[in-house]
Coordinates of C-alpha atoms and ligand atoms in Angstrom, one line a residue:
M1 CA 47.3 65.5 12.7
T2 CA 49.0 68.1 10.5
Q3 CA 47.5 71.5 10.3
P4 CA 45.9 72.2 6.8
E5 CA 47.7 74.8 4.9
K6 CA 46.0 78.2 4.7
P7 CA 45.3 79.1 1.0
V8 CA 47.2 82.2 -0.1
A9 CA 44.9 84.7 -1.8
T10 CA 46.3 86.5 -4.9
R11 CA 44.3 89.3 -6.3
L12 CA 42.8 88.1 -9.6
S13 CA 43.2 90.5 -12.5
L14 CA 39.6 90.8 -13.6
S15 CA 38.3 93.7 -15.7
Q16 CA 34.7 92.4 -15.1
R17 CA 33.5 91.7 -11.6
P18 CA 29.7 91.3 -12.0
R19 CA 29.4 91.3 -8.2
R20 CA 30.1 95.0 -8.2
N21 CA 26.6 95.7 -9.4
R22 CA 25.2 93.6 -6.6
K23 CA 27.1 95.1 -3.8
S24 CA 24.2 97.0 -2.1
D25 CA 20.5 97.4 -2.3
W26 CA 20.7 100.7 -4.2
A27 CA 23.1 99.2 -6.8
R28 CA 20.9 96.2 -7.3
R29 CA 17.9 98.5 -7.8
L30 CA 19.8 100.6 -10.3
V31 CA 20.5 97.7 -12.7
R32 CA 17.2 95.7 -12.1
E33 CA 15.7 94.6 -15.4
T34 CA 12.3 93.6 -14.3
T35 CA 9.8 95.0 -11.9
L36 CA 6.6 93.8 -10.4
D37 CA 3.7 96.1 -9.7
A38 CA 0.1 95.7 -8.5
S39 CA -1.0 96.6 -12.1
D40 CA 0.6 93.3 -13.3
L41 CA -1.8 91.2 -11.2
I42 CA -5.2 89.8 -12.0
W43 CA -7.1 88.2 -9.1
P44 CA -9.3 85.2 -9.9
L45 CA -12.1 84.7 -7.5
F46 CA -14.8 82.2 -6.9
V47 CA -18.5 83.0 -6.4
I48 CA -21.2 81.0 -4.9
E49 CA -24.9 81.4 -4.1
G50 CA -26.1 82.7 -0.7
E51 CA -25.3 85.7 1.5
G52 CA -22.5 86.4 3.9
R53 CA -20.6 83.4 2.8
R54 CA -16.8 83.1 2.6
D55 CA -16.3 79.3 2.3
A56 CA -12.8 78.0 2.6
I57 CA -11.4 75.7 -0.1
A58 CA -9.4 72.9 1.6
S59 CA -6.9 72.4 -1.2
M60 CA -6.3 76.2 -1.5
P61 CA -5.6 77.5 2.0
G62 CA -6.4 81.3 2.1
V63 CA -8.7 81.2 -0.9
F64 CA -12.5 81.4 -0.5
R65 CA -15.8 81.1 -2.4
Y66 CA -17.6 84.3 -1.9
S67 CA -21.4 85.0 -2.1
I68 CA -22.1 88.0 -4.3
D69 CA -22.3 90.5 -1.4
Q70 CA -18.9 89.3 0.0
A71 CA -17.3 89.1 -3.5
T72 CA -18.3 92.8 -4.0
Q73 CA -16.6 93.8 -0.8
A74 CA -13.5 91.7 -1.7
V75 CA -13.3 93.3 -5.2
A76 CA -13.6 96.8 -3.6
Q77 CA -10.6 95.9 -1.5
A78 CA -8.7 94.6 -4.5
A79 CA -9.4 97.9 -6.4
A80 CA -8.2 99.9 -3.4
L81 CA -4.9 97.9 -3.6
G82 CA -4.4 98.9 -7.2
L83 CA -5.3 95.6 -8.8
P84 CA -6.5 96.4 -12.4
A85 CA -8.8 93.5 -12.9
V86 CA -10.5 90.4 -11.3
A87 CA -11.6 87.2 -13.0
L88 CA -14.8 85.5 -11.9
F89 CA -15.4 81.8 -11.6
P90 CA -18.7 80.4 -10.4
N91 CA -19.5 77.4 -8.3
I92 CA -22.9 76.5 -9.7
D93 CA -25.5 74.6 -7.7
P94 CA -25.2 70.9 -8.6
G95 CA -28.9 70.8 -9.4
L96 CA -28.5 73.4 -12.1
R97 CA -25.8 71.5 -14.0
D98 CA -27.0 69.5 -17.0
E99 CA -25.8 67.9 -20.3
A100 CA -26.6 71.1 -22.3
A101 CA -25.1 73.6 -19.8
R102 CA -28.4 75.5 -19.9
A103 CA -27.5 77.6 -16.9
A104 CA -24.6 79.1 -18.8
L105 CA -27.1 80.9 -21.0
D106 CA -29.4 82.2 -18.2
P107 CA -29.0 86.0 -18.0
D108 CA -29.7 85.8 -14.3
N109 CA -27.2 83.1 -13.5
L110 CA -24.7 83.5 -10.7
V111 CA -22.0 85.1 -12.8
C112 CA -24.3 87.6 -14.5
R113 CA -25.7 88.7 -11.1
A114 CA -22.2 88.9 -9.7
C115 CA -21.1 91.1 -12.7
R116 CA -24.0 93.5 -12.2
A117 CA -23.4 93.8 -8.5
I118 CA -19.7 94.3 -8.8
K119 CA -20.0 96.8 -11.7
A120 CA -22.6 98.8 -9.7
S121 CA -20.4 99.2 -6.6
V122 CA -16.8 98.9 -8.0
P123 CA -17.1 100.5 -11.5
D124 CA -13.3 101.1 -12.0
I125 CA -11.9 97.7 -11.8
G126 CA -11.8 95.5 -15.0
L127 CA -14.2 92.6 -14.8
I128 CA -13.1 89.4 -16.6
T129 CA -15.5 86.5 -17.1
D130 CA -14.8 82.9 -18.0
V131 CA -16.3 81.5 -21.1
A132 CA -16.5 77.7 -20.9
L133 CA -19.1 75.2 -20.0
D134 CA -17.4 73.2 -17.2
P135 CA -19.1 74.9 -14.2
Y136 CA -22.5 74.2 -15.9
T137 CA -22.2 70.7 -17.3
S138 CA -23.2 67.6 -15.5
H139 CA -20.1 65.9 -16.8
G140 CA -17.6 68.7 -16.0
H141 CA -16.4 69.2 -19.5
D142 CA -15.8 72.6 -21.1
G143 CA -17.9 71.6 -24.1
L144 CA -20.9 69.6 -25.1
L145 CA -20.5 65.8 -25.0
V146 CA -22.0 63.7 -27.7
G147 CA -21.3 60.1 -27.1
E148 CA -17.6 60.1 -26.3
E149 CA -16.8 63.3 -28.1
I150 CA -16.6 66.9 -27.0
V151 CA -18.2 68.4 -30.1
N152 CA -16.5 71.6 -31.4
D153 CA -18.9 73.6 -33.5
A154 CA -22.0 73.0 -31.4
T155 CA -20.0 74.0 -28.4
V156 CA -18.9 77.2 -30.1
A157 CA -22.5 78.2 -30.7
V158 CA -23.2 77.9 -26.9
L159 CA -20.0 79.7 -25.9
T160 CA -20.8 82.6 -28.3
R161 CA -24.2 83.1 -26.6
Q162 CA -22.6 82.8 -23.2
A163 CA -20.1 85.5 -24.1
V164 CA -22.9 87.9 -25.2
I165 CA -24.9 87.3 -22.1
Q166 CA -21.8 88.1 -19.9
A167 CA -21.2 91.3 -21.9
Q168 CA -24.8 92.3 -21.3
A169 CA -24.3 91.8 -17.6
G170 CA -21.3 94.2 -17.6
A171 CA -18.2 92.1 -18.3
D172 CA -15.4 94.2 -19.6
V173 CA -13.2 91.3 -20.8
I174 CA -14.5 87.9 -22.1
A175 CA -12.0 85.2 -21.4
P176 CA -12.7 81.9 -23.3
S177 CA -10.9 79.1 -21.5
D178 CA -12.5 76.2 -23.4
M179 CA -9.9 75.6 -26.2
M180 CA -12.5 74.9 -28.9
D181 CA -11.3 75.7 -32.4
G182 CA -12.7 78.9 -33.9
R183 CA -14.4 80.3 -30.8
I184 CA -12.5 83.6 -30.8
G185 CA -13.7 84.6 -34.2
A186 CA -17.2 83.5 -33.5
I187 CA -17.3 85.4 -30.2
R188 CA -15.8 88.5 -31.7
A189 CA -18.4 88.6 -34.4
A190 CA -21.3 88.1 -32.0
L191 CA -20.0 90.7 -29.6
D192 CA -19.7 93.2 -32.5
A193 CA -23.1 92.4 -33.8
E194 CA -24.6 93.1 -30.4
G195 CA -22.9 96.4 -30.0
F196 CA -20.1 95.2 -27.7
E197 CA -17.2 96.2 -30.0
N198 CA -15.4 97.6 -27.0
V199 CA -15.5 94.5 -24.9
Q200 CA -12.1 92.9 -25.0
I201 CA -11.2 89.2 -25.5
M202 CA -8.5 87.6 -23.4
S203 CA -8.0 84.2 -25.0
Y204 CA -6.7 81.2 -23.1
A205 CA -4.8 80.5 -26.3
A206 CA -2.3 77.9 -25.1
K207 CA -4.0 76.0 -22.3
Y208 CA -2.5 72.7 -21.5
A209 CA -4.1 69.5 -20.3
S210 CA -2.4 69.8 -16.9
A211 CA -2.5 68.0 -13.6
F212 CA -2.0 71.4 -11.9
Y213 CA -5.7 72.3 -12.1
G214 CA -6.8 69.8 -9.4
P215 CA -7.6 72.3 -6.6
F216 CA -9.5 74.6 -9.0
R217 CA -11.8 71.7 -9.7
D218 CA -12.5 71.4 -6.0
A219 CA -13.2 75.1 -5.9
I220 CA -15.9 75.0 -8.7
G221 CA -17.1 71.6 -7.7
T222 CA -16.1 69.6 -10.9
N223 CA -13.6 67.2 -9.4
K224 CA -16.2 64.6 -8.6
T225 CA -18.3 65.0 -11.7
L226 CA -15.6 65.2 -14.4
K227 CA -15.7 62.1 -16.6
G228 CA -12.4 61.3 -18.3
D229 CA -9.9 64.0 -19.1
K230 CA -9.6 67.1 -21.3
R231 CA -6.8 65.9 -23.6
T232 CA -8.9 66.1 -26.8
Y233 CA -9.2 69.9 -26.5
Q234 CA -6.5 71.2 -24.1
M235 CA -2.9 71.0 -25.3
D236 CA -0.4 68.2 -24.9
P237 CA 2.3 69.3 -22.3
A238 CA 4.9 68.0 -24.7
N239 CA 4.3 70.7 -27.3
T240 CA 5.7 74.1 -27.8
D241 CA 5.4 75.0 -31.6
E242 CA 1.8 74.1 -31.3
A243 CA 1.3 76.9 -28.8
L244 CA 2.6 79.4 -31.3
R245 CA 0.1 78.1 -33.9
E246 CA -2.7 78.4 -31.4
V247 CA -1.8 81.9 -30.4
A248 CA -1.5 83.0 -34.1
L249 CA -5.0 81.7 -34.8
D250 CA -6.5 83.5 -31.8
L251 CA -4.8 86.8 -32.6
E252 CA -6.0 86.5 -36.3
Q253 CA -9.5 85.9 -35.0
G254 CA -9.5 89.0 -32.9
A255 CA -8.1 88.2 -29.5
D256 CA -6.8 91.4 -27.8
M257 CA -4.7 89.5 -25.2
V258 CA -3.5 86.0 -25.1
M259 CA -2.8 83.6 -22.2
V260 CA -0.5 80.7 -21.4
K261 CA -1.7 78.3 -18.8
P262 CA -0.4 76.8 -16.4
G263 CA 2.3 79.3 -15.4
M264 CA 5.5 78.3 -13.8
P265 CA 6.0 74.9 -15.6
Y266 CA 5.3 76.7 -18.9
L267 CA 7.6 79.8 -18.7
D268 CA 9.3 78.7 -21.8
I269 CA 6.0 79.0 -23.7
V270 CA 5.4 82.5 -22.2
R271 CA 8.8 83.6 -23.5
R272 CA 8.3 82.2 -26.9
V273 CA 4.8 83.7 -27.3
A274 CA 5.9 87.1 -26.1
D275 CA 8.9 87.1 -28.4
A276 CA 7.0 85.8 -31.4
F277 CA 3.9 88.1 -31.3
H278 CA 4.7 91.1 -29.1
A279 CA 1.0 91.0 -28.1
P280 CA -0.1 91.4 -24.5
T281 CA 0.7 87.9 -23.1
F282 CA -0.6 86.7 -19.8
A283 CA 0.2 83.7 -17.7
Y284 CA -2.1 81.9 -15.3
Q285 CA -0.4 80.8 -12.1
V286 CA -2.9 78.0 -11.5
S287 CA -4.5 76.5 -8.4
G288 CA -1.9 73.6 -8.2
E289 CA 0.9 76.1 -8.2
Y290 CA -0.8 78.1 -5.5
A291 CA -1.4 74.9 -3.5
M292 CA 2.3 73.8 -3.8
L293 CA 3.8 77.1 -2.6
T294 CA 1.2 77.5 0.1
A295 CA 1.6 74.0 1.5
A296 CA 5.4 74.2 1.6
A297 CA 5.2 77.6 3.3
Q298 CA 2.7 76.2 5.9
N299 CA 5.1 73.4 6.6
G300 CA 7.9 75.9 7.2
W301 CA 9.8 74.4 4.2
L302 CA 9.8 77.7 2.2
D303 CA 9.7 81.3 3.0
G304 CA 6.2 81.7 1.6
E305 CA 6.3 85.5 1.0
R306 CA 9.7 85.4 -0.8
A307 CA 8.8 82.4 -2.9
M308 CA 5.5 84.0 -3.9
M309 CA 7.1 87.3 -4.9
E310 CA 9.9 85.5 -6.8
S311 CA 7.4 83.3 -8.7
L312 CA 5.5 86.4 -9.7
L313 CA 8.6 88.3 -10.8
A314 CA 9.6 85.3 -12.9
F315 CA 6.5 85.6 -15.1
K316 CA 7.4 89.2 -15.8
R317 CA 11.0 88.2 -16.6
A318 CA 9.7 85.6 -19.0
G319 CA 7.9 88.3 -20.9
A320 CA 4.4 88.3 -19.4
A321 CA 2.5 91.5 -19.4
G322 CA 0.7 90.2 -16.3
V323 CA -0.3 87.2 -14.2
L324 CA -3.6 85.7 -13.1
T325 CA -2.8 84.6 -9.6
Y326 CA -4.6 83.6 -6.4
F327 CA -1.8 85.5 -4.6
A328 CA -2.8 88.8 -6.2
V329 CA -4.2 90.4 -3.0
Q330 CA -1.4 89.2 -0.8
A331 CA 1.2 90.3 -3.3
A332 CA -0.4 93.7 -3.7
E333 CA -0.4 94.2 0.0
I334 CA 3.3 93.5 0.1
L335 CA 4.0 95.8 -2.8
R336 CA 2.2 98.6 -1.1
R337 CA 4.2 98.1 2.1
E338 CA 7.6 98.2 0.2
Ligands
FVT401 N1 -10.5 78.2 -16.6 C1 -9.8 78.6 -15.4 C2 -9.1 77.4 -14.9 O1 -9.2 76.3 -15.4 C3 -8.2 77.7 -13.7 C4 -7.4 76.5 -13.4 C5 -6.6 76.6 -12.0 O2 -6.5 77.6 -11.4 O3 -6.1 75.6 -11.7
MG402 MG1 -7.3 77.4 -30.1

């Protein structure tokens, strides 16, 4: 066999060598365009009745449903790590779910009690509550079901009341995730009329009918009850201009912040929304995204920490002001260490 010839290197005459700016850690830090900070992260957490409970969620390893006492402790820890806000999602007793979502309007429901407890012991963290009916309906939909239809305007009337009750319980930010038309304006008017003009609205403005919500439905217990799908109110994953129209409407109606959901598969939408409106734009890295990354890491197929931090940075690079992520506490711990 003949020996392969050794290639002869000639020095290329290049005026630009982009690798120069990558040659060392300090050089990379010097030219870095995007940074990630604990202040960019919002932690969604699940609450459940009882005491001393931290129930594991099988499809979301490392995520728990907390009874109010445990949630309060967990939120105190989140505040100490510098997280600016948490978002509460209740797992309501199945016996309290009905067609009319009555428990959503009970000022002593799980979420309202959790708000009061958290506000009393961790006053300096932002408290975001979810406005939608899915945790409270027997059919698992975000709105009222009449025949086969999720009825818009009657649902908005309930959501408006739900928002006021949450504000009364101490919520700092109302986050409607239901995708009914006109709910932002109706909620803004009701909050103002009740003296809550300083309560913010973070609108789930472009929320897609996505397969990536599966583990969340395990967490709040709607996977088994949900009848049909949510395609008559959540957006078609094929659409992008429509997201801009949805965001425009919510901003006109009084949204202070807007959200795109899911996150990673929709970074193009985040970028378009951020560029078009220059309004605080958030992304929700949803349960299915968390589950994928965590499962791959647990199998040793991904470096979990690096993949997590890279995914969070990607939201910032796409133009997001911040990210709702189940990784918030883990990521904040890493950021503190660095
Ligand atoms: N309204 C909140 C959600 O639907 C969250 C979905 C997820 O994390 O999969
Ligand atoms: Mg809308």
